[in-house]
GROMACS .gro file of C-alpha atoms in nm:
model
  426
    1UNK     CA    1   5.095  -1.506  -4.620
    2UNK     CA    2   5.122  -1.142  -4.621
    3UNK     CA    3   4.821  -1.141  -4.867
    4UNK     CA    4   4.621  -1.333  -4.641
    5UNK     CA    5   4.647  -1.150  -4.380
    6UNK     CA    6   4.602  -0.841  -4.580
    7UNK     CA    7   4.240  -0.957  -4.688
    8UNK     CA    8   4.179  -1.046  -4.341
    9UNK     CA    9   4.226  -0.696  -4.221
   10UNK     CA   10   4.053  -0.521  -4.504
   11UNK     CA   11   3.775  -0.789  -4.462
   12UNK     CA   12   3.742  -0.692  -4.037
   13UNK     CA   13   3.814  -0.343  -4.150
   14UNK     CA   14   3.483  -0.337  -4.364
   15UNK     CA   15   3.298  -0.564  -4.155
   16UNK     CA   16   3.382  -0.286  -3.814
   17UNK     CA   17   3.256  -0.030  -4.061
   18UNK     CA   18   2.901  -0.214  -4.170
   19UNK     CA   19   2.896  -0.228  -3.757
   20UNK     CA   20   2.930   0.130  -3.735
   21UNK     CA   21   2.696   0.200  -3.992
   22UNK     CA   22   2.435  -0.084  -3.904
   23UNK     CA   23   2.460   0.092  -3.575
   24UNK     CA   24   2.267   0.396  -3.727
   25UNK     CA   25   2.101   0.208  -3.933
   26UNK     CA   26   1.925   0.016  -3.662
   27UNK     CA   27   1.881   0.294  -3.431
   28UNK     CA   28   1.706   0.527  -3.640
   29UNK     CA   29   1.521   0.205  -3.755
   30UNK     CA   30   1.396   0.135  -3.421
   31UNK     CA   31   1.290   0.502  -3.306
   32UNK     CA   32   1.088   0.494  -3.618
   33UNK     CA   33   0.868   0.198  -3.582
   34UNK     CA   34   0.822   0.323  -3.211
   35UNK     CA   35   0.695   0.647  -3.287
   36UNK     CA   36   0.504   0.502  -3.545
   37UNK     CA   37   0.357   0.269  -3.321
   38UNK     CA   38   0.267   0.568  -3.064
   39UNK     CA   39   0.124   0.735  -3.403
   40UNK     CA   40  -0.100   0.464  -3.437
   41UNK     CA   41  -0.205   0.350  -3.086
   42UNK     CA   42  -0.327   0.716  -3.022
   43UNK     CA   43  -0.537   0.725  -3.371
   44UNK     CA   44  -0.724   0.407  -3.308
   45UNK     CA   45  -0.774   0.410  -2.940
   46UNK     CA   46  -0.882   0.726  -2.903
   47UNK     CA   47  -0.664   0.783  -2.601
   48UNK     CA   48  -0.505   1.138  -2.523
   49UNK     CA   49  -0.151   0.989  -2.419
   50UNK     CA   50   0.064   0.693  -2.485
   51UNK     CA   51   0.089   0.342  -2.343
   52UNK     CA   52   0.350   0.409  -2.124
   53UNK     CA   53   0.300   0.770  -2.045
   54UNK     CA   54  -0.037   0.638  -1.900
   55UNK     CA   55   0.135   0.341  -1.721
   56UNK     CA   56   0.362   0.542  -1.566
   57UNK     CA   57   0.023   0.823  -1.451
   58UNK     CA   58  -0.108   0.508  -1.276
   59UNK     CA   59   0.153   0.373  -1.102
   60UNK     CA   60   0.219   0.763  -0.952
   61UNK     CA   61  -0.105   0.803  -0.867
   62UNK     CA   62  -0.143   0.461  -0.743
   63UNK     CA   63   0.136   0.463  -0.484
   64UNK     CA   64  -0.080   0.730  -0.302
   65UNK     CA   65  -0.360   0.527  -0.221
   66UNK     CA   66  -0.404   0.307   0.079
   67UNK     CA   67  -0.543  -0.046   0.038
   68UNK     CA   68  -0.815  -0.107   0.293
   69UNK     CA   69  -0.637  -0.322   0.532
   70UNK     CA   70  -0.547  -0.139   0.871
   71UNK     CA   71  -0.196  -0.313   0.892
   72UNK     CA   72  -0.071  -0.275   0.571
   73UNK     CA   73  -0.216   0.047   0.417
   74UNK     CA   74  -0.005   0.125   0.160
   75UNK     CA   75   0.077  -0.060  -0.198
   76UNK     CA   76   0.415  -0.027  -0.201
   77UNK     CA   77   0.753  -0.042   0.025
   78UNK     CA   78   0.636   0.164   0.291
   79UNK     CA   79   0.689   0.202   0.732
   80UNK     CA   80   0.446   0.287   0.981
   81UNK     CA   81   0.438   0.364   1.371
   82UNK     CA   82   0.115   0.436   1.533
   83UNK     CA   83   0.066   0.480   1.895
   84UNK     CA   84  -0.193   0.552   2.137
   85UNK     CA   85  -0.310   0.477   2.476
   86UNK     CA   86  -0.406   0.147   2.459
   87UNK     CA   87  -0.101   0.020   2.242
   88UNK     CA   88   0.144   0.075   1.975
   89UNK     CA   89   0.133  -0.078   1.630
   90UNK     CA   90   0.387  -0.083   1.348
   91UNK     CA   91   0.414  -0.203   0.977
   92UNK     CA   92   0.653  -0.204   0.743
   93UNK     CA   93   0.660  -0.357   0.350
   94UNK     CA   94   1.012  -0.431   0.290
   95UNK     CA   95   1.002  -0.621  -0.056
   96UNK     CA   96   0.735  -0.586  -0.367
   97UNK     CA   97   0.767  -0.691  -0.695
   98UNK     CA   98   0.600  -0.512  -0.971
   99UNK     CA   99   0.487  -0.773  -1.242
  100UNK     CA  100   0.607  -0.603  -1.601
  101UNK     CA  101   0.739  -0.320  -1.460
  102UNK     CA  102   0.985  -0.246  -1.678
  103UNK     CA  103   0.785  -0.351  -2.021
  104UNK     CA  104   0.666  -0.044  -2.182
  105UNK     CA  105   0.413  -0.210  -2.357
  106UNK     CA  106   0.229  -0.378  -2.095
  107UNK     CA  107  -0.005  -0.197  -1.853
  108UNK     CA  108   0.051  -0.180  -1.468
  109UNK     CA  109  -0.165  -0.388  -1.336
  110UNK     CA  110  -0.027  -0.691  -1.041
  111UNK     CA  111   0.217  -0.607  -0.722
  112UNK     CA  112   0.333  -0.900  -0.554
  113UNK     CA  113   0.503  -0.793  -0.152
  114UNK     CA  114   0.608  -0.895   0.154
  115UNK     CA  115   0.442  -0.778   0.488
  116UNK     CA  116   0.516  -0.738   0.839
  117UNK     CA  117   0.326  -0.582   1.153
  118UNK     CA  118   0.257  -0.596   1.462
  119UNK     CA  119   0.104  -0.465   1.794
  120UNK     CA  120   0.225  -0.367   2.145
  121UNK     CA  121   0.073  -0.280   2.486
  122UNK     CA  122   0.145   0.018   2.553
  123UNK     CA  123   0.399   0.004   2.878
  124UNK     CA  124   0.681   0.212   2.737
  125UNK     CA  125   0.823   0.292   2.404
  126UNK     CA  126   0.860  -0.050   2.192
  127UNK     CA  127   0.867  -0.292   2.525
  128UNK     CA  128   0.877  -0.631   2.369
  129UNK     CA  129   0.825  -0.813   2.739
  130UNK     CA  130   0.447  -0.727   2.727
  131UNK     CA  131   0.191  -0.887   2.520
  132UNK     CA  132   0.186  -0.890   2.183
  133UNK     CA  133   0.101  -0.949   1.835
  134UNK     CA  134   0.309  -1.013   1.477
  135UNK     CA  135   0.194  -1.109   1.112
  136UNK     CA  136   0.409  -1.206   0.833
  137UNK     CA  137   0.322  -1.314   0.518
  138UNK     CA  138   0.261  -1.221   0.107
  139UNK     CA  139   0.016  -0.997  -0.052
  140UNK     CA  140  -0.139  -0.961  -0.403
  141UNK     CA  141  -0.235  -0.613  -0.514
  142UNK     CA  142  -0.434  -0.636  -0.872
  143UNK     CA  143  -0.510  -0.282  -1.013
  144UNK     CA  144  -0.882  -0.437  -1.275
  145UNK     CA  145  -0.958  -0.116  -1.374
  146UNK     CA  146  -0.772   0.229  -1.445
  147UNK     CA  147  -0.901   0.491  -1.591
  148UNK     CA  148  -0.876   0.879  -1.683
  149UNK     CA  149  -1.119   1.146  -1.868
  150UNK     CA  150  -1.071   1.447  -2.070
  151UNK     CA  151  -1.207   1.679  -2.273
  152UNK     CA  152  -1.387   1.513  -2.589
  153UNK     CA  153  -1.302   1.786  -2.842
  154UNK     CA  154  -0.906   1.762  -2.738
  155UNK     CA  155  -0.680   1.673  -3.012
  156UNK     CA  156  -0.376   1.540  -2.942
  157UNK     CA  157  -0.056   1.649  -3.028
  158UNK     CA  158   0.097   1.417  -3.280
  159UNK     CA  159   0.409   1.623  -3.338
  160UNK     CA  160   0.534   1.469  -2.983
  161UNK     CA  161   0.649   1.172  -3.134
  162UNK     CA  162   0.871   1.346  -3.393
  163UNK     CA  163   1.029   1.577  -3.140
  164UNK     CA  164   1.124   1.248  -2.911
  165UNK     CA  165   1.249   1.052  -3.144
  166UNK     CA  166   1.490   1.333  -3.272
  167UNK     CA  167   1.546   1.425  -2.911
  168UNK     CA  168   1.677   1.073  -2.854
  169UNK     CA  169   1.877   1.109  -3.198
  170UNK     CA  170   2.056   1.406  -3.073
  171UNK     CA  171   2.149   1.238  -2.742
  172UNK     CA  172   2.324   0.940  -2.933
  173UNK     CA  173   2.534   1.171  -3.161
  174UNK     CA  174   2.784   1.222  -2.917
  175UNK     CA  175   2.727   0.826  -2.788
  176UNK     CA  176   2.833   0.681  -3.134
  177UNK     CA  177   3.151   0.880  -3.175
  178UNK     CA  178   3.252   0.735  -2.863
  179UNK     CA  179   3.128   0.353  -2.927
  180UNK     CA  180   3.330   0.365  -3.310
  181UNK     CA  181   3.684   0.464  -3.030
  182UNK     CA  182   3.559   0.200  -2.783
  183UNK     CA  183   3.464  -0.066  -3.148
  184UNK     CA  184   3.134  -0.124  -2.928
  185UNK     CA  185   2.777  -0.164  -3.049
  186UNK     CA  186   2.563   0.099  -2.923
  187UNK     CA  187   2.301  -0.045  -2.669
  188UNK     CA  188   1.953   0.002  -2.823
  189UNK     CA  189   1.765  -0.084  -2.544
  190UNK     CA  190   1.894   0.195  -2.344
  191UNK     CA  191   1.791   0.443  -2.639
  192UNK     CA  192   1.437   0.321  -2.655
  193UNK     CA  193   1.412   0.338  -2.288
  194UNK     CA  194   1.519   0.705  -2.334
  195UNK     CA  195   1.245   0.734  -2.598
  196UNK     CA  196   0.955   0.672  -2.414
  197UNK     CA  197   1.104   0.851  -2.107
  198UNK     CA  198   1.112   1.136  -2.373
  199UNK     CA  199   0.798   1.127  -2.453
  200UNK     CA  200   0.634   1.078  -2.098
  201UNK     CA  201   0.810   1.405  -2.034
  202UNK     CA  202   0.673   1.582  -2.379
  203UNK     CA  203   0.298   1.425  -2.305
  204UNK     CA  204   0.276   1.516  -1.941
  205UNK     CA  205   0.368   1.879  -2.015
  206UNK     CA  206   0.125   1.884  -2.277
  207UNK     CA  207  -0.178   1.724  -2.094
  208UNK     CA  208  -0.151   1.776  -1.707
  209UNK     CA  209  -0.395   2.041  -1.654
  210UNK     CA  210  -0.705   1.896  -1.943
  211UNK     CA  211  -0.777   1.580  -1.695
  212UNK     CA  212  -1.124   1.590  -1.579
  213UNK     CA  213  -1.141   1.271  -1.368
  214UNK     CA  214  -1.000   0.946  -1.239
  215UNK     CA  215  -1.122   0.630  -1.165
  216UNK     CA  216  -0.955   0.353  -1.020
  217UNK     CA  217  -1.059  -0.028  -0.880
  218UNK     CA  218  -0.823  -0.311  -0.725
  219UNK     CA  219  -0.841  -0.545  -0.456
  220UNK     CA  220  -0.536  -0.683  -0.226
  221UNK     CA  221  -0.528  -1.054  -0.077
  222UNK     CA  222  -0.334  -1.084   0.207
  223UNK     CA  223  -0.215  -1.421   0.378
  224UNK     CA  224   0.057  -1.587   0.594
  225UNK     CA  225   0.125  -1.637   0.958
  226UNK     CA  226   0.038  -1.463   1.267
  227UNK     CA  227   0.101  -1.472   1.626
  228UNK     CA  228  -0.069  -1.369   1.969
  229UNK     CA  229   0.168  -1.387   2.284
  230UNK     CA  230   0.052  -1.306   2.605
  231UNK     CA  231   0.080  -1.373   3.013
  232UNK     CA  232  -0.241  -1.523   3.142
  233UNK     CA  233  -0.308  -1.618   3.552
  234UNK     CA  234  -0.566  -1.893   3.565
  235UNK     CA  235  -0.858  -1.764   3.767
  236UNK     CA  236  -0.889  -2.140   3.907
  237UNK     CA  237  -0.554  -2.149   4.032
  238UNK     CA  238  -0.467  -1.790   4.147
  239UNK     CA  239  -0.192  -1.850   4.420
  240UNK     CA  240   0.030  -2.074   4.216
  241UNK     CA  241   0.003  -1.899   3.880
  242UNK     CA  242   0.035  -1.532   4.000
  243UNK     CA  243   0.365  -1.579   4.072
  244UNK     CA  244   0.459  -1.779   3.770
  245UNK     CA  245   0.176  -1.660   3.484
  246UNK     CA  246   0.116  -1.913   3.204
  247UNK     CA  247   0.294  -1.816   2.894
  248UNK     CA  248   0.010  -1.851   2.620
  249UNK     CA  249   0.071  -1.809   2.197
  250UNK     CA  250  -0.233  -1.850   1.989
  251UNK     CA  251  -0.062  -1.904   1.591
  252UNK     CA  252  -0.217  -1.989   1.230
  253UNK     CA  253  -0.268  -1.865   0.934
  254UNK     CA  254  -0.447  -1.532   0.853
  255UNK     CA  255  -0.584  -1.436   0.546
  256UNK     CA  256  -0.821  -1.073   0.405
  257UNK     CA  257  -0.938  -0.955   0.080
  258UNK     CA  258  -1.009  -0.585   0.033
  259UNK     CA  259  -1.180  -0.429  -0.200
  260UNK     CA  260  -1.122  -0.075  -0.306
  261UNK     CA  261  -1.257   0.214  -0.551
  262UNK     CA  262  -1.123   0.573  -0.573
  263UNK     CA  263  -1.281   0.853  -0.795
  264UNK     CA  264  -1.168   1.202  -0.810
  265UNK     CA  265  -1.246   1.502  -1.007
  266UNK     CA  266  -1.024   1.794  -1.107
  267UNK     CA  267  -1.215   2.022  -0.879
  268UNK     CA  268  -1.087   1.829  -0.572
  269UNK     CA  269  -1.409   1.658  -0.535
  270UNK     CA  270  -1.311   1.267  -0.475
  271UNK     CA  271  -1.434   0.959  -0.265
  272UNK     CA  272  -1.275   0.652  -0.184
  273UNK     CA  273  -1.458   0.364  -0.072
  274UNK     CA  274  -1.293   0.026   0.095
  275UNK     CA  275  -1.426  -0.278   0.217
  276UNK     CA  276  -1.273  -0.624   0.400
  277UNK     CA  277  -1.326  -0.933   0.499
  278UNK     CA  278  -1.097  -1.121   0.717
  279UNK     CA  279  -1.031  -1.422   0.874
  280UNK     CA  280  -0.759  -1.524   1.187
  281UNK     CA  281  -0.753  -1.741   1.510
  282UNK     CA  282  -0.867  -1.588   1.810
  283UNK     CA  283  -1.001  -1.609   2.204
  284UNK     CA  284  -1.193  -1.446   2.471
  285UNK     CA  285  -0.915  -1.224   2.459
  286UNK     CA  286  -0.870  -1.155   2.101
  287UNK     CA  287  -1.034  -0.801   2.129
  288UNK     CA  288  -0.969  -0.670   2.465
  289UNK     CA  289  -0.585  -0.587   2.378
  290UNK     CA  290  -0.532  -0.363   2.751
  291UNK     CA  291  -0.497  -0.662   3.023
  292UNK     CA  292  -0.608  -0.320   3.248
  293UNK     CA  293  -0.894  -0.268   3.077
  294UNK     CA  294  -0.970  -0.699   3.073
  295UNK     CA  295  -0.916  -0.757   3.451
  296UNK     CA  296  -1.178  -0.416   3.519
  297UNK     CA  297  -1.408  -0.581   3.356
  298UNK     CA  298  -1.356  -0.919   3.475
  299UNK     CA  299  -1.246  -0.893   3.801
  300UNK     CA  300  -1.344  -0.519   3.960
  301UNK     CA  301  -1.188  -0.463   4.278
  302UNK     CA  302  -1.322  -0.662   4.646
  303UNK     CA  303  -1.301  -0.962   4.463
  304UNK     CA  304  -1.127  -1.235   4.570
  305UNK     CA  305  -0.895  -1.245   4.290
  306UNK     CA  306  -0.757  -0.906   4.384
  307UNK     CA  307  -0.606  -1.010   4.693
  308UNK     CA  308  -0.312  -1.173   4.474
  309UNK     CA  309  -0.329  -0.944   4.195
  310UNK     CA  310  -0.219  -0.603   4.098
  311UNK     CA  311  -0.449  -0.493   3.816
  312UNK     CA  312  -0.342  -0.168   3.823
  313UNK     CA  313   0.033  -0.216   3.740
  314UNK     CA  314   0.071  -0.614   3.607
  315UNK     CA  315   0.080  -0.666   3.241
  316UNK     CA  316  -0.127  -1.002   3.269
  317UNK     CA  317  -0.436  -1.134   3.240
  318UNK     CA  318  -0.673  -1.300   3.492
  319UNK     CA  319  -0.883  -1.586   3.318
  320UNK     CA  320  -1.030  -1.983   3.353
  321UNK     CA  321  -0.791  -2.149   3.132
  322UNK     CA  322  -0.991  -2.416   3.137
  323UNK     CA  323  -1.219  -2.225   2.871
  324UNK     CA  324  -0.984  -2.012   2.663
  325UNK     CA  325  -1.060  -2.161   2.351
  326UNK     CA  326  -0.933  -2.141   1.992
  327UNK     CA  327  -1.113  -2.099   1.704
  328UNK     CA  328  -1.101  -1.875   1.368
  329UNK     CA  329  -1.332  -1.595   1.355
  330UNK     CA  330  -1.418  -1.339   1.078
  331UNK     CA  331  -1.385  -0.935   1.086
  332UNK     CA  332  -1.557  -0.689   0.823
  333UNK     CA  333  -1.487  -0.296   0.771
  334UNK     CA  334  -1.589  -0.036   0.590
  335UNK     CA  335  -1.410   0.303   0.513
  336UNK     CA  336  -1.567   0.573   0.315
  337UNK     CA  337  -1.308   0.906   0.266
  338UNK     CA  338  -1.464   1.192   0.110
  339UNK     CA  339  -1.264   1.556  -0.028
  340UNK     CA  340  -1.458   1.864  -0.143
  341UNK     CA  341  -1.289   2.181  -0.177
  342UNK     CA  342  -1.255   2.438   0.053
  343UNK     CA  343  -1.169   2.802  -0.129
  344UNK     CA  344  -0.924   2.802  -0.399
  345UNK     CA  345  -0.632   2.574  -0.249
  346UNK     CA  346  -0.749   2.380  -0.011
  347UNK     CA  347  -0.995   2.089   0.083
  348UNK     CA  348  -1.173   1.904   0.395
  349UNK     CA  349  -1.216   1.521   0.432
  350UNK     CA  350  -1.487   1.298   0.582
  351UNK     CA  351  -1.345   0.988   0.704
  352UNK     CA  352  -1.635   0.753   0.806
  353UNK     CA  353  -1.577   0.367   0.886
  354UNK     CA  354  -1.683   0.103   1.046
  355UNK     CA  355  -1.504  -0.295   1.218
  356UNK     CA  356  -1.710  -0.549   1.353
  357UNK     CA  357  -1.456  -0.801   1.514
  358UNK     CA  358  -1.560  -1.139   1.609
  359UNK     CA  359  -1.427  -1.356   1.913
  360UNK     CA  360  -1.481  -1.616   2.145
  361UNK     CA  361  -1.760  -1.507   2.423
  362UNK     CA  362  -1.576  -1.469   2.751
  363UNK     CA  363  -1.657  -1.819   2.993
  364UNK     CA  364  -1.751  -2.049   2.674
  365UNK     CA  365  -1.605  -2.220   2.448
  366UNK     CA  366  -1.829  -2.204   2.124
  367UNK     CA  367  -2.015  -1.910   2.138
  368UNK     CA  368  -1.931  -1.601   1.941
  369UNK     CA  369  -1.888  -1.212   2.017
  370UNK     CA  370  -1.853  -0.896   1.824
  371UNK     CA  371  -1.704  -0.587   1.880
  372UNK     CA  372  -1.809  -0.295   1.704
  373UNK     CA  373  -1.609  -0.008   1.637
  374UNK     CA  374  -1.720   0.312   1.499
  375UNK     CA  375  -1.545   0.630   1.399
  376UNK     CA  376  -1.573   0.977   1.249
  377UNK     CA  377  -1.313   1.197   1.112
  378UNK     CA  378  -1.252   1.531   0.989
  379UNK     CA  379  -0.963   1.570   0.736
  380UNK     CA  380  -0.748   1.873   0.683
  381UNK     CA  381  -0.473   1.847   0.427
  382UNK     CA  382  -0.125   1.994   0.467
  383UNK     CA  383   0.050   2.134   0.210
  384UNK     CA  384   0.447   2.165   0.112
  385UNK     CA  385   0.653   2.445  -0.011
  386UNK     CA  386   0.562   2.362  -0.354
  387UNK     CA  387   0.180   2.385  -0.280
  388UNK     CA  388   0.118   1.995  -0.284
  389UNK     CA  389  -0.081   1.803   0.017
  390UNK     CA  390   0.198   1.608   0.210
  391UNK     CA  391   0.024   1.476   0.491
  392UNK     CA  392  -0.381   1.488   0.685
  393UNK     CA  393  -0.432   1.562   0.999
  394UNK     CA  394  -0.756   1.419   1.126
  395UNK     CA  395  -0.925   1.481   1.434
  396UNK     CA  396  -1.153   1.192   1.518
  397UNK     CA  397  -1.444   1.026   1.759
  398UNK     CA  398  -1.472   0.682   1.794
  399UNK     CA  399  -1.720   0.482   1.925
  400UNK     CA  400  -1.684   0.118   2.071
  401UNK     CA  401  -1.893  -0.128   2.214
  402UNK     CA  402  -2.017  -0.492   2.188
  403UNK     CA  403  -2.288  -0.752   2.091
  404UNK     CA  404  -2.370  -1.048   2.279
  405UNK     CA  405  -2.099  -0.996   2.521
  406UNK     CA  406  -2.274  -0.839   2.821
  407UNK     CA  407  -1.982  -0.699   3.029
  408UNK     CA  408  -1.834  -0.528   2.748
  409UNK     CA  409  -1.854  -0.170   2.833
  410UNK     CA  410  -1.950   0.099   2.557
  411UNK     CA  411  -1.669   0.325   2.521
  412UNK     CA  412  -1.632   0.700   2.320
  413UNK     CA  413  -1.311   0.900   2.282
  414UNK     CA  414  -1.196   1.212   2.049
  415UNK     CA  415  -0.831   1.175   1.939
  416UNK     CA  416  -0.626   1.321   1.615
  417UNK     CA  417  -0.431   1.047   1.346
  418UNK     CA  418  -0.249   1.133   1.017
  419UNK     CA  419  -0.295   0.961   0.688
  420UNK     CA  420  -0.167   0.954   0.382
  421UNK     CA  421  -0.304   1.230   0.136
  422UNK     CA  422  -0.532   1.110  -0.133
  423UNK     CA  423  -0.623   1.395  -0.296
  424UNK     CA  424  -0.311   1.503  -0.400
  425UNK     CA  425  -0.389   1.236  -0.724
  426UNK     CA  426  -0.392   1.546  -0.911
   0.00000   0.00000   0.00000
């Protein structure tokens, strides 16, 4: 018996030590064939940095840009508040998902998120007893194209490999003494993780300042569920509905696709171009938001409407219910940003777009408005301590007016907005 068990501990006692060793063994194993496969990929492709160390550039740069669609604008979690005269809006992207985000060896190219936003008049700070707007739903980011240039005659540093593989060995010294007290396998994946972390670090320092340009193209699709709530008096029936107005919600489904392309050189020079299409239910009142500036228009004062109504201070709107109508309409845009440098540190923006928003003429019940909204910007960049642009500040005209709606009035206004920086790609 005592033999027995002798062999038994001799035979665990060797097998703990072919652990320990196999431990090494594998380790060392595994850093090889991935520097040797970094080796390779950069002698054959003819690209400057590794897989990852480019997937990782992207998804940096990427999280800067906006995507085209006014109510979400960013890719990834993200909160906005905007507010001006007319009314507030706010978004906010609580939940993505970043399809093989943590595989080094595929390329960042799909976010999948969850989106919510909304819109209120503008009575008071956040009053949720006026009219207003909400969309929830999913959105699908696809990055098709990303690329970056350098100088042609650049050779690349193949030592990097080497130096993070060793780098990594030198970390786990200290790990396997500790695993052979513990009798645990060291964990491998942890290690290569810390190897291509390594070398990100090595190849970054090595190559930030020799990129000469970047190019990148995606689109977002955006759908799920809105809603429209608002207080309507029927223009037929004044006296009974002023004092009790109709409580109206227009829902369905909304949906947009964006496309987008950004392309900036090292100078500062860059231009980012966006374009949507969108579709969502709407009325005659789709596009006049203010109730204010609907009853003006509709109703102007020593009219007999007036004698029961307010227009000045109710948060309603006057209309024939008989032809507020439902139906899903289409909007386009189109943004163009522009950067060129300005001295040695800094750099101006041209923000030029353009909306044209369809909805239900006023008084029918099939025929089709627009309105058109155009605006011009002027960007100036801020920077931080560290000398990197945090945040724009834009002062802006805008133009608005409408087609085939003949009591729309043409409006213009200057006003100032922020945005999100996207020259600081570099």
């Amino acid at each position: 018996m005592k033999t027995y068990l002798l062999l038994l501990f001799l035979l665990w006692a060797g097998m703990a030590h072919a652990q320990q060793g196999s431990d090494k063994t594998d380790l060392n194993t595994i850093l090889d064939r991935l520097a040797k496969a970094d080796e390779d990929y950069i002698e054959t492709s003819g690209s400057l940095v590794s897989t990852y160390t480019f997937t990782q550039m992207v998804k940096k740069d990427f999280s800067l840009l906006v995507t085209g669609a006014a109510e979400n604008m960013q890719v990834g979690k993200y909160a906005a508040l905007s507010v001006d005269r007319n009314e507030q809006s706010f978004s906010f992207s609580p939940i993505n998902y970043i399809v093989n985000e943590n595989n080094p060896a595929k390329p960042f190219k799909h976010i999948l998120a969850i989106n919510v936003n909304g819109k209120l008049n503008n009575n008071g700070f956040f009053d949720f007893s006026d009219r207003k707007k909400l969309q929830v739903g999913g959105s699908w980011t696809a990055l098709w194209f990303s690329g970056c240039s350098f100088p042609k005659k650049q050779t690349p540093y193949m030592k990097i490999y080497n130096l993070a593989k060793e780098q990594v060995i030198k970390q786990a010294g200290n790990e396997k003494e500790l695993q052979k007290i513990l009798k645990k396998r060291i964990d491998t994946a942890y290690y290569k993780k810390l190897y291509h972390q390594e070398v990100e670090k090595y190849e970054n320092e090595a190559y930030d300042d020799m990129w000469t340009s970047k190019l990148l193209v995606w689109t977002k699709l955006d759908i799920g569920y809105a809603e429209d709530r608002l207080k309507i008096i029927d223009s037929v029936n004044v006296r009974n509905s002023v004092m009790d107005p109709i409580n109206k919600s227009i829902r369905g489904g909304y949906f947009s696709l964006s496309g987008n392309i950004f392309y900036g050189l090292k100078s500062g020079v860059s231009i980012y171009i966006n374009a949507q299409l969108s579709y969502s239910k709407k009325t005659s009142l789709s596009e006049i938001f203010s109730t204010v500036e609907w009853n003006k228009i509709q109703y102007g004062d020593g009219t007999d409407n007036t004698v029961y109504y307010d227009v000045e201070e109710q948060s309603v709107y006057i209309t024939n219910m008989n032809t507020l109508k439902q139906k899903y309409k289409r909007d386009i845009s189109v943004q163009v940003l522009g950067f060129i440098p300005l001295g040695q540190q800094n750099l101006i923006g041209l923000d030029v777009s353009y909306q044209n928003r369809e909805f239900i003429t006023p008084g029918t019940t099939t025929f089709t408005s627009n309105k058109n909204i155009f605006s011009v910007g002027i960007m100036f960049p801020l920077r931080d301590k560290d000398g990197k642009t945090s945040i724009n500040i834009e002062p802006f005209w805008r133009n608005t007016s409408f087609t085939n709606y003949d009591e729309g009035k043409e409006e213009s206004f200057w006003g100032v907005k922020f945005g999100v920086p996207l020259n600081q790609l570099f």
